[in-house]
Structures are given as structure tokens and as C-alpha cells.
PDB file of C-alpha atoms and ligand atoms in Angstrom:
ATOM      1  CA  UNK A   1     -50.310 -41.838-164.602  1.00 52.00           C
ATOM      2  CA  UNK A   2     -50.396 -40.397-168.085  1.00 70.00           C
ATOM      3  CA  UNK A   3     -52.794 -37.581-168.964  1.00 96.00           C
ATOM      4  CA  UNK A   4     -52.970 -38.096-172.713  1.00 98.00           C
ATOM      5  CA  UNK A   5     -55.115 -40.145-175.017  1.00 98.00           C
ATOM      6  CA  UNK A   6     -54.922 -40.777-178.733  1.00 98.00           C
ATOM      7  CA  UNK A   7     -57.855 -40.379-181.133  1.00 99.00           C
ATOM      8  CA  UNK A   8     -58.668 -40.685-184.797  1.00 98.00           C
ATOM      9  CA  UNK A   9     -61.659 -39.290-186.635  1.00 99.00           C
ATOM     10  CA  UNK A  10     -62.252 -42.310-188.848  1.00 98.00           C
ATOM     11  CA  UNK A  11     -62.945 -42.218-192.619  1.00 98.00           C
ATOM     12  CA  UNK A  12     -66.739 -42.130-192.093  1.00 98.00           C
ATOM     13  CA  UNK A  13     -66.524 -39.207-189.678  1.00 98.00           C
ATOM     14  CA  UNK A  14     -64.401 -37.272-192.172  1.00 98.00           C
ATOM     15  CA  UNK A  15     -66.490 -38.244-195.234  1.00 98.00           C
ATOM     16  CA  UNK A  16     -69.750 -37.318-193.489  1.00 98.00           C
ATOM     17  CA  UNK A  17     -68.450 -33.830-192.705  1.00 98.00           C
ATOM     18  CA  UNK A  18     -68.076 -34.166-188.936  1.00 98.00           C
ATOM     19  CA  UNK A  19     -64.447 -33.108-188.380  1.00 98.00           C
ATOM     20  CA  UNK A  20     -65.435 -29.683-187.053  1.00 98.00           C
ATOM     21  CA  UNK A  21     -68.296 -30.896-184.861  1.00 98.00           C
ATOM     22  CA  UNK A  22     -66.199 -33.701-183.340  1.00 99.00           C
ATOM     23  CA  UNK A  23     -63.215 -31.429-182.639  1.00 98.00           C
ATOM     24  CA  UNK A  24     -65.566 -28.902-181.062  1.00 98.00           C
ATOM     25  CA  UNK A  25     -67.035 -31.585-178.779  1.00 98.00           C
ATOM     26  CA  UNK A  26     -63.499 -32.689-177.824  1.00 98.00           C
ATOM     27  CA  UNK A  27     -62.237 -29.207-176.975  1.00 98.00           C
ATOM     28  CA  UNK A  28     -65.531 -28.272-175.264  1.00 98.00           C
ATOM     29  CA  UNK A  29     -64.979 -31.294-172.992  1.00 98.00           C
ATOM     30  CA  UNK A  30     -61.712 -29.719-171.831  1.00 98.00           C
ATOM     31  CA  UNK A  31     -59.141 -31.488-173.985  1.00 98.00           C
ATOM     32  CA  UNK A  32     -56.119 -29.625-175.312  1.00 98.00           C
ATOM     33  CA  UNK A  33     -54.988 -30.801-178.764  1.00 98.00           C
ATOM     34  CA  UNK A  34     -51.246 -31.412-178.354  1.00 98.00           C
ATOM     35  CA  UNK A  35     -50.700 -32.997-181.799  1.00 98.00           C
ATOM     36  CA  UNK A  36     -52.833 -33.346-184.920  1.00 98.00           C
ATOM     37  CA  UNK A  37     -52.564 -34.436-188.550  1.00 98.00           C
ATOM     38  CA  UNK A  38     -54.805 -35.188-191.534  1.00 98.00           C
ATOM     39  CA  UNK A  39     -53.692 -38.228-193.506  1.00 98.00           C
ATOM     40  CA  UNK A  40     -54.776 -41.234-195.537  1.00 98.00           C
ATOM     41  CA  UNK A  41     -53.496 -44.521-194.057  1.00 98.00           C
ATOM     42  CA  UNK A  42     -52.251 -47.297-196.319  1.00 98.00           C
ATOM     43  CA  UNK A  43     -53.658 -50.767-195.613  1.00 98.00           C
ATOM     44  CA  UNK A  44     -50.202 -51.732-194.339  1.00 98.00           C
ATOM     45  CA  UNK A  45     -50.114 -48.887-191.799  1.00 98.00           C
ATOM     46  CA  UNK A  46     -53.717 -49.461-190.705  1.00 98.00           C
ATOM     47  CA  UNK A  47     -52.907 -53.154-190.252  1.00 98.00           C
ATOM     48  CA  UNK A  48     -49.908 -52.292-188.077  1.00 98.00           C
ATOM     49  CA  UNK A  49     -51.928 -49.885-185.961  1.00 98.00           C
ATOM     50  CA  UNK A  50     -54.640 -52.508-185.344  1.00 97.00           C
ATOM     51  CA  UNK A  51     -52.232 -55.473-185.083  1.00 96.00           C
ATOM     52  CA  UNK A  52     -53.688 -56.286-181.645  1.00 95.00           C
ATOM     53  CA  UNK A  53     -56.939 -57.267-183.437  1.00 96.00           C
ATOM     54  CA  UNK A  54     -55.195 -59.480-186.039  1.00 96.00           C
ATOM     55  CA  UNK A  55     -57.062 -62.792-186.177  1.00 96.00           C
ATOM     56  CA  UNK A  56     -60.424 -61.369-185.095  1.00 97.00           C
ATOM     57  CA  UNK A  57     -63.253 -61.866-187.607  1.00 97.00           C
ATOM     58  CA  UNK A  58     -63.556 -58.129-188.256  1.00 97.00           C
ATOM     59  CA  UNK A  59     -59.813 -57.451-188.718  1.00 98.00           C
ATOM     60  CA  UNK A  60     -59.682 -57.433-192.536  1.00 98.00           C
ATOM     61  CA  UNK A  61     -62.784 -55.246-192.820  1.00 98.00           C
ATOM     62  CA  UNK A  62     -61.390 -52.899-190.166  1.00 98.00           C
ATOM     63  CA  UNK A  63     -58.081 -52.512-192.018  1.00 98.00           C
ATOM     64  CA  UNK A  64     -59.744 -51.910-195.366  1.00 98.00           C
ATOM     65  CA  UNK A  65     -62.205 -49.429-193.835  1.00 98.00           C
ATOM     66  CA  UNK A  66     -59.493 -47.503-191.988  1.00 98.00           C
ATOM     67  CA  UNK A  67     -57.513 -47.162-195.232  1.00 98.00           C
ATOM     68  CA  UNK A  68     -60.563 -46.235-197.358  1.00 98.00           C
ATOM     69  CA  UNK A  69     -60.252 -42.462-196.926  1.00 98.00           C
ATOM     70  CA  UNK A  70     -58.512 -39.721-194.986  1.00 98.00           C
ATOM     71  CA  UNK A  71     -58.574 -39.563-191.204  1.00 98.00           C
ATOM     72  CA  UNK A  72     -57.664 -37.008-188.549  1.00 99.00           C
ATOM     73  CA  UNK A  73     -55.211 -38.300-185.916  1.00 99.00           C
ATOM     74  CA  UNK A  74     -54.660 -36.379-182.692  1.00 99.00           C
ATOM     75  CA  UNK A  75     -53.146 -36.554-179.232  1.00 98.00           C
ATOM     76  CA  UNK A  76     -55.396 -35.070-176.545  1.00 98.00           C
ATOM     77  CA  UNK A  77     -54.375 -33.884-173.092  1.00 98.00           C
ATOM     78  CA  UNK A  78     -56.535 -33.610-169.987  1.00 98.00           C
ATOM     79  CA  UNK A  79     -56.652 -35.033-166.499  1.00 98.00           C
ATOM     80  CA  UNK A  80     -57.962 -38.648-166.649  1.00 98.00           C
ATOM     81  CA  UNK A  81     -57.763 -38.390-170.451  1.00 98.00           C
ATOM     82  CA  UNK A  82     -58.179 -42.066-171.405  1.00 98.00           C
ATOM     83  CA  UNK A  83     -61.172 -42.943-169.243  1.00 98.00           C
ATOM     84  CA  UNK A  84     -62.985 -39.639-169.773  1.00 98.00           C
ATOM     85  CA  UNK A  85     -62.523 -39.920-173.535  1.00 98.00           C
ATOM     86  CA  UNK A  86     -64.053 -43.402-173.607  1.00 98.00           C
ATOM     87  CA  UNK A  87     -67.111 -41.875-171.887  1.00 98.00           C
ATOM     88  CA  UNK A  88     -67.174 -38.963-174.371  1.00 98.00           C
ATOM     89  CA  UNK A  89     -67.096 -41.256-177.437  1.00 98.00           C
ATOM     90  CA  UNK A  90     -69.541 -43.881-176.138  1.00 98.00           C
ATOM     91  CA  UNK A  91     -69.794 -47.608-176.813  1.00 98.00           C
ATOM     92  CA  UNK A  92     -68.086 -49.259-179.802  1.00 98.00           C
ATOM     93  CA  UNK A  93     -71.520 -50.111-181.240  1.00 98.00           C
ATOM     94  CA  UNK A  94     -73.253 -46.745-181.788  1.00 98.00           C
ATOM     95  CA  UNK A  95     -76.683 -48.280-181.201  1.00 98.00           C
ATOM     96  CA  UNK A  96     -75.464 -48.884-177.620  1.00 98.00           C
ATOM     97  CA  UNK A  97     -73.704 -45.527-177.187  1.00 98.00           C
ATOM     98  CA  UNK A  98     -75.221 -43.145-174.630  1.00 98.00           C
ATOM     99  CA  UNK A  99     -77.210 -40.207-175.993  1.00 98.00           C
ATOM    100  CA  UNK A 100     -74.994 -37.214-176.702  1.00 98.00           C
ATOM    101  CA  UNK A 101     -71.770 -39.189-177.071  1.00 98.00           C
ATOM    102  CA  UNK A 102     -69.717 -38.739-180.243  1.00 98.00           C
ATOM    103  CA  UNK A 103     -70.615 -42.191-181.547  1.00 98.00           C
ATOM    104  CA  UNK A 104     -74.303 -41.697-180.703  1.00 98.00           C
ATOM    105  CA  UNK A 105     -74.336 -38.414-182.613  1.00 98.00           C
ATOM    106  CA  UNK A 106     -72.053 -39.158-185.568  1.00 98.00           C
ATOM    107  CA  UNK A 107     -71.586 -42.921-186.090  1.00 98.00           C
ATOM    108  CA  UNK A 108     -73.690 -45.178-188.297  1.00 95.00           C
ATOM    109  CA  UNK A 109     -72.503 -48.727-187.460  1.00 97.00           C
ATOM    110  CA  UNK A 110     -70.069 -50.749-185.365  1.00 97.00           C
ATOM    111  CA  UNK A 111     -67.450 -50.698-188.123  1.00 95.00           C
ATOM    112  CA  UNK A 112     -68.036 -47.114-189.267  1.00 97.00           C
ATOM    113  CA  UNK A 113     -68.091 -45.690-185.753  1.00 98.00           C
ATOM    114  CA  UNK A 114     -66.682 -42.194-186.305  1.00 98.00           C
ATOM    115  CA  UNK A 115     -63.783 -42.194-183.844  1.00 98.00           C
ATOM    116  CA  UNK A 116     -61.024 -44.195-182.194  1.00 98.00           C
ATOM    117  CA  UNK A 117     -60.048 -43.745-178.561  1.00 98.00           C
ATOM    118  CA  UNK A 118     -57.205 -45.397-176.654  1.00 98.00           C
ATOM    119  CA  UNK A 119     -58.204 -48.027-174.087  1.00 98.00           C
ATOM    120  CA  UNK A 120     -55.340 -47.554-171.581  1.00 97.00           C
ATOM    121  CA  UNK A 121     -52.533 -45.160-170.670  1.00 97.00           C
ATOM    122  CA  UNK A 122     -50.017 -47.669-172.017  1.00 97.00           C
ATOM    123  CA  UNK A 123     -51.774 -47.920-175.387  1.00 97.00           C
ATOM    124  CA  UNK A 124     -52.289 -44.151-175.531  1.00 98.00           C
ATOM    125  CA  UNK A 125     -48.510 -43.688-175.333  1.00 97.00           C
ATOM    126  CA  UNK A 126     -47.867 -46.398-177.938  1.00 97.00           C
ATOM    127  CA  UNK A 127     -50.516 -45.059-180.322  1.00 98.00           C
ATOM    128  CA  UNK A 128     -49.427 -41.425-179.964  1.00 98.00           C
ATOM    129  CA  UNK A 129     -45.835 -42.432-180.752  1.00 98.00           C
ATOM    130  CA  UNK A 130     -47.018 -44.473-183.741  1.00 98.00           C
ATOM    131  CA  UNK A 131     -48.263 -41.246-185.379  1.00 98.00           C
ATOM    132  CA  UNK A 132     -46.242 -38.401-183.868  1.00 98.00           C
ATOM    133  CA  UNK A 133     -42.615 -37.648-183.086  1.00 98.00           C
ATOM    134  CA  UNK A 134     -41.705 -35.525-180.067  1.00 95.00           C
ATOM    135  CA  UNK A 135     -41.156 -32.597-182.485  1.00 97.00           C
ATOM    136  CA  UNK A 136     -44.824 -32.779-183.503  1.00 98.00           C
ATOM    137  CA  UNK A 137     -46.268 -32.431-179.991  1.00 97.00           C
ATOM    138  CA  UNK A 138     -46.937 -29.074-178.386  1.00 96.00           C
TER     139      UNK A 138
HETATM  140  P1  IDP B 201     -63.068 -49.522-179.647  1.00 93.29           P
HETATM  141  O1  IDP B 201     -62.789 -48.754-180.934  1.00 93.29           O
HETATM  142  O2  IDP B 201     -64.350 -49.079-179.004  1.00 93.29           O
HETATM  143  O3  IDP B 201     -61.899 -49.500-178.685  1.00 93.29           O
HETATM  144  P2  IDP B 201     -62.300 -52.255-180.245  1.00 93.29           P
HETATM  145  O4  IDP B 201     -62.919 -53.460-179.615  1.00 93.29           O
HETATM  146  O5  IDP B 201     -60.929 -51.875-179.832  1.00 93.29           O
HETATM  147  O6  IDP B 201     -63.326 -51.040-180.066  1.00 93.29           O
HETATM  148  O7  IDP B 201     -62.336 -52.514-181.811  1.00 93.29           O
HETATM  149  C1  IDP B 201     -61.614 -51.659-182.698  1.00 93.29           C
HETATM  150  C2  IDP B 201     -62.507 -51.297-183.852  1.00 93.29           C
HETATM  151  O8  IDP B 201     -62.818 -52.478-184.601  1.00 93.29           O
HETATM  152  C3  IDP B 201     -63.876 -50.737-183.455  1.00 93.29           C
HETATM  153  O9  IDP B 201     -63.861 -49.356-183.199  1.00 93.29           O
HETATM  154  C4  IDP B 201     -64.710 -51.047-184.680  1.00 93.29           C
HETATM  155  O10 IDP B 201     -64.481 -50.109-185.709  1.00 93.29           O
HETATM  156  C5  IDP B 201     -64.139 -52.389-185.099  1.00 93.29           C
HETATM  157  N1  IDP B 201     -64.929 -53.487-184.523  1.00 93.29           N
HETATM  158  C6  IDP B 201     -64.890 -53.958-183.264  1.00 93.29           C
HETATM  159  N2  IDP B 201     -65.753 -54.963-183.083  1.00 93.29           N
HETATM  160  C7  IDP B 201     -66.353 -55.137-184.268  1.00 93.29           C
HETATM  161  C8  IDP B 201     -67.346 -56.050-184.727  1.00 93.29           C
HETATM  162  O11 IDP B 201     -67.850 -56.891-183.997  1.00 93.29           O
HETATM  163  N3  IDP B 201     -67.707 -55.919-186.042  1.00 93.29           N
HETATM  164  C9  IDP B 201     -67.167 -54.990-186.874  1.00 93.29           C
HETATM  165  N4  IDP B 201     -66.213 -54.101-186.470  1.00 93.29           N
HETATM  166  C10 IDP B 201     -65.823 -54.188-185.189  1.00 93.29           C
HETATM  167 MG1   MG B 202     -60.033 -50.286-178.870  1.00 93.29          MG
END
């Protein structure tokens, strides 16, 4: 079983000034940051990353939102990383996210929901490799 997950601080989280607060919550929860970068996705790259959602009604809005401003991408390491991180970020819709979760604290809507978190070990590995080479992981 893998012990990494992949996250992004989405354009709203960055634009609203929450990079520091979100990273603090992540590291306070026991995650080690093993890779990190600050970048602005093109629509093409955002579309490739979210290809699994292609065809869903929200896909085009998701791609345009994720390419609307800079993001922070990171690989996080901890025991039970994927499942624990889903608990830390809270539900996709921030109005349903538990109090104190990252989305409860910092997200405004289901599309502008502050952070991404991998949903399985398999996808964590795929997503981490999408953004980072082995030379960029520590
Ligand atoms: P997740 O980010 O909690 O894993 P997913 O179902 O994988 O949620 O959806 C990916 C992203 O697509 C969500 O984080 C959110 O930004 C967006 N999204 C999902 N469902 C909806 C929706 O019903 N309306 C608008 N955006 C959505
Ligand atoms: Mg997902």
C-alpha cells in the first residue's frame, strides 16, 4: 500500500490568500511535503489531468476554472495518506464539509473548493507522476 497522496491548492485557494494556512493545516496533520510546485495550468493540461471527468456536465467549467489562475501542486507523505487526506479536506461540496476541514474553512462553492485530493492509491501515484519526475521528489 502506498503512503502518498497528491494535492493541489486550487486557483480560488491561492487567489483568496490561503496557501500558507492550508499548508500549515497539512503539515500540522502530520504530512511531509515530498514534492511541491507553483504553476499556472493551461486548459489543455487541466483537461488531461481531469480526463476521468470528461463528459460530465461540470467538466468544461472545471477545466476553465483550474486554468484560471496559479495553483500549488504537492505530493504528501504519511501513513494512510489518501484516506486521511480526504477526511482532512472534507466533502467536495463545502456546504457539506465537516467543521474544521480545509474545504469547510477555505472553500466557497462546489466548483471553487480550495483543494484537490487523490481518491485512491492508484490515482495518487498517477497524479503525482503527472506533475513530478523522480528528481523532483525528496
Ligand atoms: P473531489 O475533488 O472531492 O474528488 P470529484 O467528484 O473528483 O470531487 O470532482 C472533481 C472536481 O470537480 C471537484 O473537486 C469540483 O471542483 C468539481 N465538481 C465535482 N462535482 C461538481 C458539480 O456537481 N458541480 C460543479 N463542480 C463539480
Ligand atoms: Mg476526485
